[in-house]
Structure formats: C-alpha cells, structure tokens
C-alpha cells in the first residue's frame, strides 16, 4: 500500500496528501484531510461525499469520469480542481496519479490519487475564461467531440468542424461516423469506439481521417467514457487533433532512414564485391604470369597466354557490371518524365518477341488502376525487361509460362502506385535464399546462364528513385514481385 511506498522513499514527503483505493476500500491521508481544514472524524472518505461536499461543481463531472476510468481501466490522469474547505471557501489543487507510485499488497493493487495544493493562486479570469481554451485548441488544431448514448446524438465544437472541413452550422450524426475515417482505418476506429462504449476502455490512436472535401489527413483521436452517478456509461468524450504535418514528416523520416540503411548496405556490398572480384582476377593474372616465367615449354606458355585472355574477358565483364551499378546512382539525377507502363511493356515484349514465342509465354496485363508514373524511361525498360526475362528463364519445366502484370493503388500509403509481376514458374525458396535474393552474383537455380546481376541492378534502379521492391514466392508454384514507385 501507499504506506510501504512512503517507507521506501518512493514518496519524498511523508506529509503528502493522497487518496488510496484498494479492494473496495477508500482511504484519505491525514495530510489531505488537514489541508482541507477538517479532522478525521468530520469527513467521510467516499466518492459520493467528495462529489457532493468537497469538489466544486464545475469540476465534478470531469473528476468523476477520471475516477471511474482509473478504477475500471487503470487509466492515469492529471486534473486541476477546486476543493471546499471547512469554512466554505475553495482552494486550488492539482491532482494526479503516478504509475511508479502504485504499489501492491499480495495480488491486490492499490490505486493512489495525489493532491498538491497550488502554491500560487491562479486568477479567476485566467482560470475560468474560456478564451484561453479556445485559443489553445485553435493553435494546436485540437477539436472536441461528444457522443450522447441516451439521446443518440453526436456533438462537435467549431474547431472539430474546421478540422474536418464541415460548415459551422453542420450538425453531425452517429450514422455518418464511419465516413470520417479512411476506408483502411474504419475497422480500427470501429473497434476503438466499440470497446470504449462497451467496457469503458479509453483509446488514443493515430488514424487516417477524411474531411468533407474528401481530403485524407492524419489525426490523433482520443476518447474516454462518460459515466452517470450509477457508474453506467452514458456517452463518450474526446478530441481530434490534426497531426498530418508531423505524421508526414515522421513517415518521411522513417522512409528516408530505411533508404539510407539500404544504401549503406548496398555500398558495403559493392565495396566487398569490388575488393573480392578484382582481387580474384588480379591473383589469377599474377599466378599465370608466375607459371609462364617458370615453364619452358612453348605449348604450355601459349596455353597459359590463352588463359590470360579468358581472365581478361572475365575481368572486363566484372568491371562492366560494377560500372553499371555506379551509373545507376548517377543516372538517378536525370530528368524524369511521365512514362506509360502499357507502352513500355509493348516495347519490351517487341524487343524479346522471339524469346516469348519460342518459350510459349503468355503475358496478361491490366493497368486499369494506373498506367502513368513519373519515372526515368530507361529504368522502366530495364526493370520490366529484367523481371520478364527472369520469369521466362526460370519457368517451370512442366508448364508454359504465364506472366501477369498489373497495377493497383496502395490506400495505406497515400495512394502510391504499385506494380505486380506474377509468374507460374519454378519459384524461389525464400526461407533459404530470401536474404540473398537481391545480392550481386547471387543465383538460386541451376541454370547455366544465371549470372545473378539482373535483380541486383533492378533493386538498385528502383531504390535510387526512392521506390521499393518486394517478393513473394512458393517453390514450384510461382513468384510475385511487387514494386512501389
């Protein structure tokens, strides 16, 4: 109990005023009773007595709701209030609960409300004037709302109407509540309001809302139950705060952080590849030159010279690949233009028409959800070419390839355009190769012509323009690449 907290110095001042609740018992500290000017025998330490005889009527409802939320849902609160003393005057107090000061006795938890008498009296013109509330709410874009279960009505203040872009004379109704939330967040909102209405569970959500002008924005939605004197929930009260600017910056920062982490990983991978591959070629050349110096047979020397040619060709190929990776980052600064996915697909399929025919490939496309994207045309050509030829190269041995290419809008990510490329090929064991899939010179099939460079280049091109590529695959069923532009 609180006494044990005092002994452990969790509460610095033993004369502190507090109200302790434990196992349906209510206890007021001597310091609290004394600060009100009473003696212990002159007060009844109950909620009813506190509401009827101690607290000022203007603060009664707020405290009652906070009290019930603390008891029912263990929700901490802070509140300013006026408390009546023995001579009939009112003193200003600040009350709060503290997580770290909650103590346990066996399996029963004690809830404690602490009261601190204001050292400086707040002038009534500041304390009671609604102007300051309105100014604060307006400057922080915070509007209040109330749902009345008994009368089945919903109420907004003018700031809520302003945030949601409704006219000042608009009368909200419970039936239109679902329209306030973006489609993908309607279930989240419904669950939060339902649990709060049924069990009194408060909520504090970051959620996508929709204004009267159909503009989506991020909001902080907070709500808690309102109780009557019989402890029954008769309504919900809360606030909507426009946090779109802050949330967008947060999402951008999160996205940028991921991009930087990915780029750092690519740079490390690139440095490793340069070091490893060039060292391998140089070591081969050095070894061949040493052998040429050590042997006298002209035939053997000619054979080693031919080996130099092979090593040279391999070195040249490696340098071309590395140069291509470097070029991606340079070309990312090129001017973008509106690119048609359907036209780009036509160009790519025309360029590999013989490969498509000889492998009996069927390509099905649907760009009805979005055909245009602001992009570098050469990159789009390369991305589609790589993914389509990969699907053909790794086709299933027992069926003809079918490649489905389509677009959709990601409602959860600001209507971002998404491109899906799905095949019915051999598939990839992602449990085994998932973390290496987009690595340079990584191959996952036994095709002799597999080089392990296409997906690495594709991922670099997409991410250099702040996009994302993900993969889902089942062995012997097929693979789907998802690209967010």
XYZ file of C-alpha atoms in Angstrom:
485
model
C 0.000 0.000 0.000
C 0.978 3.661 -0.041
C 2.428 3.399 3.475
C 5.016 0.968 2.139
C 5.774 3.367 -0.695
C 6.382 6.069 1.895
C 8.760 3.822 3.838
C 10.676 3.040 0.623
C 11.044 6.762 -0.060
C 9.043 6.470 -3.277
C 7.120 9.459 -1.960
C 9.599 12.090 -0.739
C 7.298 13.966 1.648
C 5.520 11.916 4.317
C 3.040 14.754 4.775
C 1.797 14.458 1.215
C -1.955 14.403 0.585
C -3.311 11.318 -1.125
C -6.423 9.219 -1.641
C -5.858 5.484 -1.727
C -8.204 2.862 -3.181
C -7.686 -0.811 -2.551
C -10.069 -3.770 -2.653
C -13.170 -1.546 -2.490
C -11.785 0.456 0.430
C -11.225 4.193 0.347
C -8.621 5.953 2.492
C -7.644 9.642 2.743
C -4.320 10.554 4.259
C -4.239 12.742 7.368
C -2.345 15.372 5.400
C -5.123 15.568 2.797
C -7.842 15.929 5.429
C -5.791 18.516 7.304
C -5.205 20.594 4.126
C -8.988 20.816 3.755
C -9.234 22.082 7.338
C -11.104 19.057 8.705
C -10.447 16.490 11.370
C -10.525 12.793 10.538
C -13.913 12.196 12.190
C -15.513 15.112 10.353
C -15.277 13.666 6.837
C -16.437 10.566 5.016
C -13.724 9.215 2.752
C -16.002 8.179 -0.118
C -16.507 9.285 -3.718
C -20.105 10.312 -3.047
C -19.085 12.574 -0.160
C -16.210 14.011 -2.214
C -18.501 14.828 -5.173
C -21.362 16.190 -3.077
C -19.473 18.062 -0.364
C -15.845 18.737 -1.364
C -15.268 19.362 -5.057
C -16.552 22.453 -6.888
C -19.499 21.679 -9.190
C -17.612 22.890 -12.293
C -15.004 20.150 -11.825
C -17.323 17.404 -10.594
C -18.129 15.619 -13.883
C -14.538 15.620 -15.137
C -13.227 14.202 -11.858
C -15.989 11.576 -11.694
C -15.112 10.306 -15.174
C -11.401 10.328 -14.421
C -12.052 8.455 -11.164
C -14.120 5.717 -12.829
C -11.551 5.349 -15.630
C -8.837 4.916 -13.022
C -10.793 2.275 -11.092
C -12.169 0.385 -14.099
C -9.346 0.672 -16.622
C -6.325 1.753 -14.557
C -6.006 4.936 -16.642
C -3.791 7.576 -15.048
C -4.915 11.201 -15.105
C -3.996 14.739 -14.136
C -6.581 17.365 -13.286
C -6.887 20.862 -11.878
C -9.742 21.334 -9.406
C -11.211 23.477 -6.631
C -11.853 21.810 -3.269
C -14.053 23.230 -0.483
C -12.507 23.671 2.959
C -14.226 23.505 6.319
C -15.103 27.212 6.391
C -16.792 27.049 2.980
C -14.073 28.600 0.834
C -12.368 26.909 -2.107
C -8.677 26.106 -2.517
C -6.949 25.299 -5.782
C -5.466 21.822 -6.064
C -3.722 19.796 -8.734
C -4.330 16.049 -8.536
C -2.592 13.259 -10.414
C -1.873 9.543 -10.408
C 1.594 8.112 -10.927
C 2.412 4.689 -12.385
C 5.624 4.395 -10.410
C 3.836 5.096 -7.117
C 1.313 2.293 -7.487
C 2.161 -0.447 -5.024
C 0.913 -3.956 -4.478
C -0.155 -5.927 -1.461
C -0.282 -9.599 -2.361
C -2.266 -9.790 -5.609
C -4.284 -6.652 -4.937
C -3.178 -3.391 -6.486
C -3.595 -0.111 -4.656
C -4.580 2.910 -6.743
C -3.491 6.274 -5.403
C -4.508 9.830 -6.301
C -2.141 12.545 -5.060
C -3.271 16.090 -4.285
C -0.954 19.097 -4.420
C -2.159 22.457 -3.191
C -1.395 25.272 -5.629
C 1.370 27.498 -4.295
C 0.321 30.394 -6.498
C -3.346 31.214 -6.811
C -4.494 31.398 -10.428
C -6.611 34.454 -11.082
C -10.219 33.562 -11.820
C -10.155 35.496 -15.095
C -7.463 33.151 -16.329
C -8.782 30.028 -14.609
C -12.382 30.288 -15.752
C -12.142 32.245 -19.013
C -12.980 30.020 -21.983
C -10.918 32.267 -24.302
C -7.656 30.563 -23.352
C -9.072 27.110 -24.015
C -10.311 28.185 -27.437
C -7.022 29.836 -28.361
C -5.012 26.788 -27.295
C -7.325 24.408 -29.125
C -7.226 26.548 -32.258
C -3.431 26.917 -32.309
C -2.911 23.170 -31.817
C -5.728 22.177 -34.231
C -7.489 20.256 -31.482
C -11.269 19.937 -31.572
C -13.543 18.239 -29.070
C -16.490 15.923 -29.611
C -19.141 14.204 -27.504
C -21.427 11.235 -28.179
C -24.621 11.076 -26.107
C -25.896 7.488 -25.897
C -29.129 8.380 -24.114
C -30.265 10.862 -26.756
C -28.376 9.129 -29.599
C -26.737 12.343 -30.708
C -23.255 13.488 -31.604
C -21.805 16.928 -30.846
C -18.749 18.771 -32.239
C -17.176 22.067 -31.334
C -16.369 24.541 -34.102
C -12.699 23.552 -34.206
C -13.662 19.946 -34.989
C -15.876 21.242 -37.799
C -12.953 23.309 -39.080
C -10.510 20.371 -38.935
C -12.964 18.123 -40.792
C -13.844 20.930 -43.257
C -17.566 20.983 -42.446
C -19.552 24.250 -42.291
C -20.105 25.923 -38.918
C -23.819 25.074 -38.946
C -23.263 21.386 -39.758
C -24.996 19.004 -37.335
C -23.148 15.651 -37.056
C -24.992 12.365 -36.671
C -23.998 8.919 -35.456
C -24.908 7.374 -38.820
C -22.233 9.307 -40.723
C -19.432 8.497 -38.244
C -17.827 5.809 -40.439
C -17.398 8.378 -43.240
C -14.953 10.314 -41.062
C -12.300 7.616 -41.406
C -10.312 6.384 -44.367
C -11.505 3.014 -45.633
C -8.420 1.152 -44.425
C -8.807 2.583 -40.885
C -12.571 2.214 -40.462
C -12.212 -1.142 -38.705
C -9.629 0.335 -36.317
C -11.933 3.247 -35.450
C -14.957 0.985 -35.086
C -13.129 -1.363 -32.696
C -11.813 1.510 -30.554
C -15.223 3.191 -30.201
C -16.984 -0.122 -29.581
C -14.593 -1.201 -26.807
C -14.787 2.235 -25.216
C -18.596 2.169 -25.309
C -18.924 -1.388 -24.044
C -16.155 -1.813 -21.482
C -15.040 1.770 -20.912
C -11.602 1.209 -22.430
C -10.139 4.629 -23.415
C -8.329 4.981 -26.740
C -5.542 7.100 -28.163
C -4.986 6.494 -31.877
C -3.081 7.893 -34.816
C -5.572 7.374 -37.596
C -6.322 8.464 -41.167
C -9.447 10.622 -41.317
C -11.382 12.023 -44.270
C -12.732 15.562 -44.458
C -15.975 16.758 -46.045
C -13.894 17.672 -49.105
C -12.630 14.070 -49.306
C -9.112 15.040 -48.199
C -7.256 12.428 -46.182
C -5.167 13.533 -43.226
C -3.534 12.020 -40.160
C -5.235 12.765 -36.856
C -4.804 11.889 -33.240
C -8.133 10.591 -31.944
C -8.557 10.284 -28.195
C -11.674 9.222 -26.340
C -12.889 8.005 -22.973
C -16.254 7.081 -21.469
C -18.613 9.374 -19.623
C -20.351 7.887 -16.570
C -23.548 8.774 -14.755
C -23.980 8.628 -10.976
C -24.797 4.912 -11.220
C -21.418 4.228 -12.847
C -23.102 3.362 -16.162
C -21.504 4.567 -19.424
C -23.824 7.168 -20.933
C -21.550 8.632 -23.592
C -18.074 9.157 -24.976
C -15.991 12.312 -24.929
C -12.739 13.073 -26.698
C -10.697 15.124 -29.119
C -9.496 15.091 -32.717
C -6.136 16.734 -33.377
C -4.768 17.399 -36.845
C -1.235 15.914 -36.794
C -0.858 15.494 -40.545
C 2.244 17.680 -40.914
C 4.023 15.955 -38.039
C 2.961 12.468 -39.162
C 4.009 13.041 -42.767
C 7.424 14.207 -41.585
C 7.660 11.171 -39.320
C 6.747 8.809 -42.173
C 9.186 10.567 -44.492
C 11.934 10.321 -41.882
C 11.176 6.631 -41.364
C 11.218 6.029 -45.102
C 14.433 8.022 -45.533
C 16.048 6.109 -42.683
C 15.220 2.811 -44.380
C 16.561 4.090 -47.699
C 19.802 5.234 -46.074
C 20.175 1.882 -44.323
C 19.570 0.082 -47.613
C 22.013 2.320 -49.468
C 24.654 1.767 -46.801
C 24.112 -1.961 -47.154
C 24.459 -1.697 -50.925
C 27.633 0.354 -50.600
C 29.107 -2.222 -48.232
C 28.088 -4.995 -50.609
C 29.523 -3.079 -53.546
C 32.832 -2.471 -51.762
C 33.034 -6.147 -50.842
C 32.339 -7.202 -54.421
C 34.937 -4.798 -55.833
C 37.531 -5.984 -53.344
C 36.773 -9.682 -53.750
C 36.242 -9.894 -57.501
C 39.068 -7.649 -58.610
C 41.439 -9.349 -56.189
C 40.432 -12.734 -57.624
C 41.179 -11.607 -61.166
C 44.464 -9.979 -60.213
C 45.511 -13.091 -58.291
C 44.734 -15.264 -61.337
C 46.765 -12.999 -63.581
C 49.702 -12.981 -61.161
C 49.589 -16.759 -60.871
C 49.515 -17.219 -64.650
C 52.464 -14.830 -65.098
C 54.451 -16.733 -62.468
C 53.732 -20.008 -64.259
C 54.785 -18.547 -67.602
C 58.096 -17.491 -66.062
C 58.638 -20.942 -64.528
C 57.926 -23.189 -67.519
C 59.997 -23.551 -70.686
C 57.558 -25.364 -72.986
C 56.219 -23.039 -75.698
C 52.999 -25.054 -75.966
C 52.308 -24.667 -72.244
C 53.155 -20.970 -72.398
C 50.697 -20.479 -75.294
C 48.009 -22.294 -73.333
C 48.635 -20.012 -70.334
C 48.501 -16.964 -72.582
C 45.059 -18.109 -73.754
C 44.098 -18.329 -70.091
C 45.127 -14.698 -69.714
C 42.628 -13.860 -72.424
C 39.840 -15.679 -70.511
C 40.745 -13.921 -67.282
C 40.851 -10.599 -69.116
C 37.373 -11.129 -70.554
C 36.051 -12.083 -67.148
C 37.682 -9.013 -65.600
C 36.150 -6.800 -68.273
C 32.676 -8.265 -67.585
C 33.074 -7.621 -63.856
C 34.140 -4.035 -64.460
C 31.144 -3.511 -66.764
C 28.798 -4.779 -64.034
C 30.381 -2.572 -61.393
C 30.253 0.396 -63.747
C 26.570 -0.286 -64.372
C 25.875 -0.113 -60.631
C 27.743 3.196 -60.337
C 25.909 4.538 -63.385
C 22.542 3.850 -61.716
C 23.253 6.346 -58.949
C 24.477 8.920 -61.478
C 21.514 8.434 -63.808
C 19.099 8.776 -60.908
C 19.685 12.530 -61.192
C 18.345 12.518 -64.763
C 15.083 14.242 -65.547
C 12.005 12.118 -65.023
C 9.052 12.146 -67.354
C 5.584 10.629 -67.489
C 6.060 7.008 -68.523
C 3.241 4.759 -69.753
C 3.556 1.250 -68.333
C 1.473 -0.269 -71.119
C 3.589 1.331 -73.856
C 6.801 0.347 -72.090
C 5.554 -3.239 -71.826
C 4.765 -3.239 -75.575
C 8.296 -2.034 -76.338
C 9.895 -4.656 -74.089
C 7.813 -7.561 -75.430
C 8.549 -6.486 -79.004
C 12.311 -6.493 -78.308
C 12.166 -10.070 -76.941
C 9.398 -11.316 -79.191
C 11.342 -14.390 -80.373
C 12.150 -15.426 -76.803
C 8.466 -15.104 -75.892
C 7.354 -17.165 -78.891
C 9.961 -19.901 -78.527
C 9.072 -20.381 -74.852
C 5.290 -20.226 -75.495
C 4.899 -17.378 -72.988
C 1.514 -15.814 -72.252
C 1.611 -12.271 -70.886
C -1.576 -10.824 -69.366
C -1.614 -7.148 -68.382
C -4.073 -4.887 -66.570
C -3.148 -1.233 -65.988
C -6.693 -0.034 -65.270
C -5.713 1.059 -61.735
C -2.876 3.214 -63.046
C -0.817 3.355 -66.220
C 1.262 6.504 -65.814
C 4.205 7.120 -63.495
C 6.800 9.879 -63.260
C 9.983 7.909 -63.940
C 13.196 7.559 -65.935
C 12.139 5.730 -69.130
C 15.386 3.721 -69.417
C 14.928 2.421 -65.887
C 11.362 1.323 -66.546
C 12.521 -0.532 -69.673
C 15.279 -2.237 -67.696
C 13.025 -3.194 -64.760
C 10.314 -4.783 -66.920
C 12.882 -6.476 -69.162
C 14.780 -7.996 -66.229
C 11.699 -9.285 -64.407
C 10.022 -10.679 -67.533
C 13.156 -12.427 -68.820
C 13.778 -13.795 -65.309
C 10.262 -15.252 -65.267
C 10.930 -16.901 -68.628
C 14.418 -18.101 -67.699
C 13.169 -19.768 -64.528
C 9.956 -21.199 -65.959
C 8.559 -24.439 -64.614
C 9.640 -27.481 -66.592
C 6.133 -28.936 -66.761
C 4.074 -25.936 -67.910
C 4.165 -22.979 -70.251
C 4.975 -19.635 -68.631
C 2.126 -17.277 -67.759
C 3.137 -13.783 -66.622
C 0.506 -11.465 -65.122
C 1.384 -7.759 -64.924
C -0.982 -5.356 -63.170
C -1.164 -2.166 -61.122
C -3.056 -1.097 -58.020
C -3.164 1.835 -55.601
C -1.910 1.364 -52.045
C -4.553 3.187 -49.953
C -2.455 2.668 -46.812
C 0.446 4.549 -48.372
C -1.106 7.738 -49.794
C -2.487 6.038 -52.931
C 1.005 5.043 -54.016
C 1.114 3.225 -57.385
C 2.090 -0.443 -57.107
C 3.188 -2.746 -59.954
C 2.787 -6.514 -59.578
C 4.581 -9.014 -61.840
C 3.399 -12.552 -61.164
C 4.577 -15.774 -62.817
C 3.849 -19.508 -62.541
C 7.488 -20.558 -62.693
C 9.817 -22.619 -60.524
C 9.561 -20.265 -57.551
C 12.245 -19.378 -55.018
C 12.857 -20.872 -51.578
C 12.683 -17.593 -49.638
C 13.421 -19.278 -46.306
C 16.748 -20.362 -47.744
C 17.591 -17.533 -50.123
C 15.356 -14.595 -49.073
C 18.106 -12.504 -47.515
C 20.382 -13.008 -50.540
C 17.815 -12.636 -53.307
C 18.850 -9.175 -54.476
C 22.567 -9.626 -53.862
C 25.088 -9.238 -56.651
C 26.168 -12.521 -58.265
C 23.631 -14.471 -56.197
C 21.832 -17.277 -58.082
C 19.169 -19.648 -56.790
C 18.661 -22.067 -59.647
C 20.991 -24.300 -61.591
C 20.566 -22.600 -64.965
C 23.915 -22.359 -66.726
C 23.169 -18.820 -67.970
C 22.312 -17.450 -64.494
C 24.621 -14.524 -63.650
C 22.989 -13.106 -60.532
C 23.192 -9.492 -61.714
C 19.649 -8.716 -63.008
C 17.794 -8.488 -59.686
C 20.675 -6.585 -58.104
C 20.533 -3.978 -60.881
C 16.716 -3.841 -60.742
C 16.637 -3.251 -56.978
C 19.300 -0.523 -57.277
C 17.352 1.243 -60.032
C 14.094 1.173 -58.064
C 15.610 2.281 -54.763
C 17.699 5.015 -56.379
C 14.340 6.684 -57.148
C 13.016 6.120 -53.599
C 10.940 3.091 -54.560
C 10.593 -0.355 -53.003
C 10.658 -3.891 -54.390
C 9.443 -6.944 -52.501
C 8.941 -10.578 -53.431
C 6.589 -13.405 -52.502
C 7.302 -16.881 -53.813
C 6.379 -20.547 -53.388
C 8.602 -23.269 -54.792
C 7.013 -24.974 -57.834
C 4.062 -22.548 -57.722
C 5.459 -19.196 -58.815
C 6.794 -15.788 -57.838
C 5.305 -12.291 -57.486
C 7.443 -9.156 -57.482
C 5.778 -6.059 -56.029
C 7.170 -2.635 -56.903
C 6.090 0.567 -55.150
C 7.044 3.627 -57.195
